[in-house]
Coordinates of C-alpha atoms in Angstrom, one line a residue:
M1 CA 160.2 12.6 113.0
S2 CA 163.3 14.8 112.9
T3 CA 164.8 16.3 109.7
P4 CA 167.8 13.9 109.5
L5 CA 165.5 10.9 110.0
L6 CA 163.1 12.1 107.3
Y7 CA 166.1 12.8 105.0
F8 CA 167.4 9.3 105.3
F9 CA 163.9 7.9 104.8
I10 CA 163.4 9.8 101.5
L11 CA 167.0 9.0 100.4
G12 CA 166.4 5.3 101.0
D13 CA 163.2 5.5 98.9
I14 CA 165.0 7.1 96.0
L15 CA 168.3 5.3 96.0
G16 CA 168.3 1.7 94.9
A17 CA 167.0 -0.7 92.3
G18 CA 166.4 1.7 89.4
I19 CA 170.0 2.7 88.9
Y20 CA 171.2 -0.9 89.2
V21 CA 168.9 -1.9 86.3
L22 CA 168.5 1.0 83.9
V23 CA 172.0 2.5 83.3
G24 CA 172.4 0.2 80.3
S25 CA 169.0 1.1 78.9
I26 CA 169.7 4.8 79.3
A27 CA 173.0 4.3 77.4
G28 CA 171.1 2.6 74.6
E29 CA 168.7 5.6 74.3
S30 CA 171.2 8.5 74.8
G31 CA 174.8 7.2 74.1
G32 CA 177.8 7.2 76.3
A33 CA 176.9 10.4 78.1
V34 CA 174.7 8.6 80.6
W35 CA 175.2 11.4 83.1
L36 CA 173.3 13.9 80.9
P37 CA 169.8 12.3 80.9
L38 CA 170.3 11.6 84.6
L39 CA 171.0 15.3 85.2
V40 CA 167.9 16.3 83.2
A41 CA 165.7 13.9 85.1
L42 CA 167.0 15.3 88.4
G43 CA 166.1 18.8 87.3
L44 CA 162.6 17.7 86.3
A45 CA 162.1 15.8 89.5
C46 CA 163.1 18.9 91.6
L47 CA 160.4 21.0 89.8
T48 CA 157.6 18.7 90.9
A49 CA 159.3 18.2 94.3
G50 CA 158.8 21.9 94.9
S51 CA 155.0 21.5 94.5
Y52 CA 155.1 18.5 96.9
A53 CA 157.0 20.6 99.4
E54 CA 154.5 23.4 99.3
L55 CA 151.5 21.1 99.6
A56 CA 152.9 18.8 102.2
T57 CA 153.7 21.8 104.5
K58 CA 150.4 23.5 103.8
Y59 CA 148.3 20.3 104.3
P60 CA 150.4 17.9 106.4
K61 CA 148.1 15.0 106.1
A62 CA 148.4 11.4 105.0
G63 CA 146.9 10.8 101.6
G64 CA 149.5 12.7 99.6
S65 CA 148.9 13.2 95.9
A66 CA 145.3 11.9 96.0
H67 CA 144.4 14.3 98.9
Y68 CA 145.8 17.3 97.1
A69 CA 144.1 16.5 93.8
G70 CA 140.8 15.8 95.5
R71 CA 141.0 19.0 97.4
A72 CA 141.8 21.1 94.3
L73 CA 140.0 19.2 91.5
G74 CA 137.3 17.2 93.2
P75 CA 136.8 13.6 94.4
A76 CA 136.9 12.1 90.9
A77 CA 140.4 13.5 90.3
G78 CA 141.6 12.4 93.7
S79 CA 140.3 8.9 93.0
L80 CA 142.1 8.8 89.6
V81 CA 145.3 10.1 91.1
G82 CA 145.2 7.5 93.9
F83 CA 144.5 4.7 91.3
C84 CA 147.5 5.9 89.2
M85 CA 149.7 5.8 92.3
L86 CA 148.5 2.3 92.9
A87 CA 149.0 1.2 89.3
A88 CA 152.5 2.7 89.3
G89 CA 153.5 0.6 92.3
V90 CA 152.2 -2.5 90.7
V91 CA 154.0 -1.8 87.4
S92 CA 157.2 -1.0 89.4
V93 CA 157.1 -4.4 91.1
A94 CA 156.6 -6.1 87.7
A95 CA 159.6 -4.2 86.3
L96 CA 161.8 -5.2 89.3
S97 CA 160.8 -8.8 89.1
R98 CA 161.9 -8.9 85.4
A99 CA 165.1 -7.2 86.4
F100 CA 165.7 -9.8 89.2
A101 CA 165.5 -12.5 86.6
A102 CA 168.0 -10.9 84.2
G103 CA 171.8 -10.3 84.1
Y104 CA 172.6 -10.2 87.8
L105 CA 170.9 -13.6 88.5
R106 CA 172.5 -15.1 85.4
A107 CA 175.9 -14.4 86.9
L108 CA 175.0 -17.0 89.5
V109 CA 172.6 -19.4 87.7
T110 CA 170.7 -19.7 84.5
L111 CA 166.9 -20.2 84.9
P112 CA 163.9 -19.5 82.8
T113 CA 162.7 -15.9 83.3
A114 CA 159.0 -16.9 83.8
V115 CA 159.9 -19.4 86.5
V116 CA 162.1 -16.8 88.3
V117 CA 159.4 -14.1 88.1
V118 CA 156.7 -16.5 89.5
V119 CA 158.9 -17.7 92.4
F120 CA 160.2 -14.2 93.1
L121 CA 156.8 -12.5 93.3
T122 CA 155.3 -15.4 95.3
T123 CA 158.1 -15.1 97.9
L124 CA 157.6 -11.3 98.2
A125 CA 153.9 -11.8 98.6
L126 CA 154.4 -14.4 101.4
L127 CA 156.8 -12.1 103.2
N128 CA 154.3 -9.2 102.8
V129 CA 151.5 -11.4 104.2
Y130 CA 153.7 -12.5 107.1
G131 CA 153.9 -8.9 108.4
I132 CA 155.1 -5.4 107.7
K133 CA 157.4 -5.3 110.8
E134 CA 159.4 -8.3 109.5
S135 CA 159.4 -6.8 106.0
L136 CA 160.8 -3.4 107.2
R137 CA 163.4 -5.1 109.3
A138 CA 164.6 -6.8 106.2
N139 CA 164.6 -3.4 104.5
V140 CA 167.1 -1.9 106.9
A141 CA 169.7 -4.5 106.2
A142 CA 169.0 -4.5 102.4
T143 CA 169.3 -0.7 102.2
L144 CA 172.7 -0.8 103.7
V145 CA 173.8 -3.5 101.2
E146 CA 172.4 -1.7 98.2
V147 CA 174.0 1.7 99.1
G148 CA 177.3 -0.1 99.8
G149 CA 177.1 -1.6 96.3
L150 CA 176.8 1.8 94.7
V151 CA 179.8 3.1 96.6
V152 CA 181.8 0.0 95.5
V153 CA 180.8 0.7 91.8
I154 CA 181.9 4.4 92.1
G155 CA 185.2 3.4 93.7
L156 CA 186.0 0.6 91.2
G157 CA 185.0 2.9 88.3
A158 CA 187.3 5.7 89.6
W159 CA 190.1 3.2 89.9
V160 CA 189.7 2.1 86.3
I161 CA 189.7 5.7 85.1
F162 CA 192.8 6.6 87.2
R163 CA 194.8 3.6 85.9
G164 CA 194.1 4.7 82.3
D165 CA 191.9 1.8 81.2
A166 CA 188.8 3.9 80.6
D167 CA 187.7 6.3 77.8
P168 CA 186.4 9.6 79.4
G169 CA 185.7 10.8 75.8
R170 CA 182.6 8.7 75.8
L171 CA 181.1 11.0 78.4
T172 CA 180.6 13.6 75.6
E173 CA 179.0 11.3 73.2
V174 CA 175.3 12.1 73.0
G175 CA 172.9 10.8 70.4
T176 CA 172.3 7.5 68.5
A177 CA 171.7 6.4 64.9
E178 CA 168.0 7.0 65.4
R179 CA 168.0 10.2 67.5
G180 CA 169.9 13.5 67.6
V181 CA 171.3 15.1 70.7
V182 CA 168.0 16.5 72.1
G183 CA 165.9 13.5 71.2
A184 CA 168.4 11.1 72.7
T185 CA 168.8 13.1 75.9
L186 CA 165.1 13.3 76.4
A187 CA 164.5 9.6 75.6
G188 CA 167.2 8.7 78.2
A189 CA 165.6 11.2 80.7
V190 CA 162.3 9.4 80.5
L191 CA 164.0 6.2 81.7
A192 CA 166.3 8.0 84.1
F193 CA 163.2 9.6 85.7
Y194 CA 162.3 6.2 87.1
S195 CA 165.5 6.3 89.2
F196 CA 164.3 9.4 91.0
V197 CA 160.7 8.4 91.9
G198 CA 160.0 7.5 95.4
F199 CA 160.2 11.0 96.9
E200 CA 156.4 11.4 96.3
T201 CA 155.5 8.8 98.9
S202 CA 157.2 10.8 101.7
V203 CA 154.4 13.4 101.8
N204 CA 152.3 10.8 103.7
L205 CA 154.7 11.3 106.7
A206 CA 154.4 15.1 106.7
E207 CA 152.0 15.1 109.7
E208 CA 154.5 13.1 111.7
V209 CA 157.4 15.6 111.1
T210 CA 158.6 18.1 113.7
E211 CA 158.2 21.6 112.2
P212 CA 157.2 20.3 108.7
R213 CA 157.5 23.9 107.2
R214 CA 161.2 23.8 107.8
S215 CA 162.1 20.1 108.0
Y216 CA 160.2 18.7 105.0
P217 CA 161.7 20.9 102.2
R218 CA 165.2 20.5 103.6
A219 CA 164.9 16.8 103.9
L220 CA 163.2 16.4 100.5
F221 CA 165.6 18.5 98.4
G222 CA 168.6 17.3 100.4
A223 CA 167.7 13.7 99.6
L224 CA 167.0 14.4 95.9
L225 CA 170.3 16.2 95.5
T226 CA 172.3 13.5 97.3
A227 CA 170.7 10.8 95.2
G228 CA 171.3 12.9 92.1
G229 CA 175.0 13.2 93.0
V230 CA 175.4 9.5 93.5
Y231 CA 173.6 8.8 90.2
L232 CA 175.7 11.2 88.3
L233 CA 178.9 9.6 89.6
I234 CA 177.5 6.1 88.7
G235 CA 176.5 7.3 85.2
S236 CA 179.9 8.9 84.7
V237 CA 182.0 5.9 85.7
A238 CA 179.8 3.5 83.8
G239 CA 179.9 5.6 80.6
A240 CA 183.6 6.0 80.8
V241 CA 184.6 2.5 81.8
V242 CA 182.3 0.3 79.7
P243 CA 182.0 0.6 75.9
T244 CA 178.6 2.1 75.1
E245 CA 177.3 -0.8 73.0
R246 CA 178.3 -3.3 75.7
L247 CA 176.7 -1.2 78.4
A248 CA 173.5 -0.8 76.4
N249 CA 173.2 -4.5 75.7
S250 CA 173.7 -5.6 79.4
S251 CA 170.8 -6.4 81.7
G252 CA 173.3 -6.2 84.6
P253 CA 175.1 -2.9 83.7
L254 CA 176.8 -2.2 86.9
L255 CA 178.3 -5.7 86.9
E256 CA 180.1 -4.6 83.7
V257 CA 181.9 -1.9 85.7
V258 CA 182.9 -4.4 88.3
R259 CA 184.2 -6.8 85.7
S260 CA 186.2 -4.1 84.0
A261 CA 187.9 -3.2 87.3
G262 CA 188.6 -6.8 88.4
G263 CA 189.3 -7.9 92.0
V264 CA 185.7 -8.3 93.0
P265 CA 184.0 -11.7 92.2
D266 CA 181.1 -11.4 89.8
E267 CA 179.0 -13.6 92.1
L268 CA 179.5 -11.3 95.1
F269 CA 178.4 -8.1 93.4
A270 CA 175.6 -10.0 91.7
V271 CA 174.2 -10.9 95.1
V272 CA 174.5 -7.2 96.2
A273 CA 172.5 -6.1 93.1
L274 CA 169.9 -8.8 93.6
V275 CA 169.4 -7.7 97.2
A276 CA 168.9 -4.1 95.9
V277 CA 166.3 -5.2 93.4
A278 CA 164.5 -7.4 95.8
N279 CA 164.4 -4.7 98.4
G280 CA 162.9 -2.2 96.0
A281 CA 160.3 -4.7 94.9
L282 CA 159.4 -5.6 98.6
L283 CA 159.0 -1.9 99.7
T284 CA 156.9 -1.1 96.6
G285 CA 154.8 -4.2 97.1
I286 CA 154.1 -3.2 100.6
M287 CA 153.1 0.3 99.5
S288 CA 150.9 -0.9 96.7
S289 CA 149.0 -3.5 98.8
R290 CA 148.4 -1.0 101.7
L291 CA 147.3 1.7 99.2
A292 CA 144.8 -0.8 97.6
Y293 CA 143.7 -1.8 101.1
G294 CA 143.2 1.9 102.2
M295 CA 141.3 2.8 99.0
A296 CA 139.0 -0.2 99.5
R297 CA 138.3 0.9 103.1
E298 CA 137.4 4.3 101.7
G299 CA 135.0 2.7 99.2
L300 CA 137.2 3.7 96.2
L301 CA 138.0 0.1 95.2
P302 CA 136.0 -3.1 95.7
R303 CA 135.6 -3.7 99.5
A304 CA 137.0 -7.3 99.2
L305 CA 140.4 -5.7 99.0
G306 CA 140.0 -4.5 102.5
R307 CA 139.9 -8.0 104.0
V308 CA 142.7 -8.8 106.5
L309 CA 144.3 -12.0 107.7
P310 CA 143.1 -13.0 111.1
G311 CA 146.0 -12.9 113.6
R312 CA 148.6 -11.1 111.5
R313 CA 146.1 -8.4 110.4
T314 CA 147.8 -8.1 107.0
P315 CA 145.6 -7.2 103.9
W316 CA 145.9 -10.6 102.2
V317 CA 143.4 -10.0 99.4
A318 CA 145.0 -6.7 98.4
I319 CA 148.4 -8.4 98.5
V320 CA 147.2 -11.3 96.3
V321 CA 145.5 -9.1 93.8
T322 CA 148.4 -6.6 93.4
T323 CA 150.8 -9.6 93.1
V324 CA 148.8 -11.3 90.4
V325 CA 148.5 -8.1 88.3
S326 CA 152.3 -7.5 88.7
L327 CA 152.9 -11.1 87.5
L328 CA 150.7 -10.6 84.4
L329 CA 152.6 -7.4 83.6
A330 CA 156.0 -8.9 84.2
L331 CA 155.3 -11.9 81.9
T332 CA 154.1 -9.6 79.1
G333 CA 156.6 -6.7 79.2
E334 CA 160.4 -6.0 79.2
V335 CA 162.0 -3.9 82.0
A336 CA 162.5 -0.7 80.0
A337 CA 158.9 -0.7 78.7
L338 CA 157.6 -1.4 82.2
A339 CA 159.7 1.4 83.6
E340 CA 158.4 3.8 81.0
T341 CA 154.8 2.7 81.8
L342 CA 155.5 3.6 85.5
V343 CA 156.8 7.0 84.4
L344 CA 153.7 7.6 82.3
L345 CA 151.4 6.8 85.3
L346 CA 153.5 9.1 87.6
L347 CA 153.5 11.9 85.1
V348 CA 149.6 11.9 85.4
V349 CA 150.1 12.1 89.2
F350 CA 152.8 14.8 89.0
A351 CA 150.8 16.9 86.5
A352 CA 147.8 16.8 88.8
V353 CA 149.9 17.9 91.8
N354 CA 151.4 20.8 89.9
V355 CA 147.9 21.9 88.8
S356 CA 146.7 21.5 92.4
V357 CA 149.4 23.7 93.9
L358 CA 148.4 26.5 91.5
I359 CA 144.6 26.1 92.3
L360 CA 145.1 25.8 96.1
R361 CA 147.1 29.0 96.3
R362 CA 143.7 30.7 96.0
E363 CA 142.4 28.9 99.1
P364 CA 142.7 30.9 102.4
H365 CA 145.1 29.1 104.8
E366 CA 146.1 30.0 108.3
G367 CA 149.6 29.5 109.4
E368 CA 153.0 29.6 107.6
H369 CA 154.1 27.0 105.1
F370 CA 156.8 26.6 102.4
R371 CA 156.1 28.4 99.2
V372 CA 157.9 27.5 95.9
P373 CA 158.3 30.3 93.3
V374 CA 155.2 30.3 91.2
V375 CA 157.2 29.6 88.0
A376 CA 158.2 26.1 89.5
P377 CA 154.8 24.4 89.3
W378 CA 154.2 25.9 85.9
L379 CA 157.5 24.5 84.7
G380 CA 156.8 21.2 86.4
L381 CA 153.4 21.0 84.6
I382 CA 155.0 21.9 81.3
S383 CA 157.8 19.3 81.8
C384 CA 155.2 16.6 82.5
L385 CA 153.2 17.5 79.4
F386 CA 156.4 17.5 77.3
L387 CA 157.6 14.1 78.7
F388 CA 154.2 12.6 77.7
T389 CA 155.2 13.3 74.1
R390 CA 158.5 11.4 74.5
I391 CA 156.9 8.1 75.5
D392 CA 156.6 5.4 72.9
A393 CA 153.2 4.3 71.4
E394 CA 153.6 0.7 72.9
V395 CA 154.0 2.2 76.4
W396 CA 151.0 4.5 75.8
L397 CA 148.9 1.4 74.9
R398 CA 149.7 -0.4 78.1
G399 CA 149.5 2.7 80.2
S400 CA 146.2 3.8 78.7
I401 CA 144.6 0.6 79.7
L402 CA 145.6 1.1 83.3
I403 CA 144.6 4.8 83.2
G404 CA 141.3 3.9 81.6
V405 CA 140.5 1.5 84.5
G406 CA 141.3 4.3 86.9
V407 CA 138.9 6.7 85.0
L408 CA 136.1 4.1 85.3
F409 CA 136.7 3.7 89.0
A410 CA 136.8 7.5 89.4
A411 CA 133.6 8.0 87.5
A412 CA 131.8 5.3 89.5
N413 CA 133.1 6.9 92.8
A414 CA 131.9 10.3 91.7
V415 CA 128.4 9.0 90.9
R416 CA 128.3 7.2 94.1
A417 CA 129.3 10.3 96.1
R418 CA 126.7 12.4 94.3
L419 CA 123.9 9.9 95.0
A420 CA 125.0 9.6 98.6
Q421 CA 124.2 13.3 99.2
P422 CA 120.5 14.0 100.3
D423 CA 120.4 17.1 98.0
G424 CA 122.0 15.4 95.1
R425 CA 125.2 17.4 95.3
S426 CA 128.6 15.8 95.5
A427 CA 130.6 15.8 98.7
S428 CA 133.1 18.5 99.2
P429 CA 136.4 17.3 97.8
A430 CA 138.8 15.8 100.3
G431 CA 137.7 17.8 103.2
R432 CA 137.8 21.3 101.5
G433 CA 137.9 24.0 104.0
A434 CA 138.9 21.7 106.8

């Protein structure tokens, strides 16, 4: 895989559904200066991306975060990190299914949310079962549509600003009645962080990249900065064009920008946004089901999840189980709360990765690899720990249940690994010394 191809893969993973859905929620948390929490979230994402860049070029193997944590902290930690990645994917699909049933769909037709969620998730599961090749073909077209939609929003928003119908002064308004400047910015950044996730899955491709030491960091940081630039433009035009209260109360926030500009039918842009949301859910659903399948094959989850459909060879049990869990989460949580739950789970993963890069620097390694300045993983770890404190108690409750299940699986796997050794010692973590 060449550097440009990897760049576009990572960019496609980052850009998409999150920004279509959460701009309004960010405005509700931080005020009209939507760009500010997006900028903070970009900076925090780049810190942890540095740790991923070092580890992916030092150990270019599939397995990603779980492999690094297992190598540095032991198999139990690797198992927990893998489970948190899986849970994050399932929660993300739940959030996107709720988003699909919200404002953009209502521009076309009004249907009960529960009905839409059930039909939507069932359809995605069937497409996933049908085959990954067909799913990824659909993704190519959908990615072009969703990126085109973002370009349209930026263009229309700029047109409204230039014709004098916007209020750029709103872009300096930070804070709400409940929070001051710092608190509002950080609360918005927790939600904005959701829009930047996706880059962490690219480490699984490191072993397929030509010259990963040079290519991977360039592609990773290039994609993050490109996505950040697009998001800052989206946040700026949305904050300037749409009154903050209206933006915060909309479940289809980018549609509000289109309506303010005029000239583009609501229905047309609603379809574009729905394609973006559905595509994000499809890709995440594929990742979640394959991760559950892989963990089952490794004995880290019940082996029933490793069953495949005869003929098509798709992991149908893993698809069914992850879909059912996403459905339960979607029917019991709102989009913003589910997005924050996903961020909580990924903060566990990112904290483990930042710790891992510090520990694994002590491990002898032959060959050159990318090295991030030592302050970066420390700042990345501190940022993760700080963001933990900005997450609401309700989100902690839901997330703690999922993390608790992961801890139980990790403990069971650690005991099983220890008992499997003839001398009673646990296996070396994730191939240490390989």
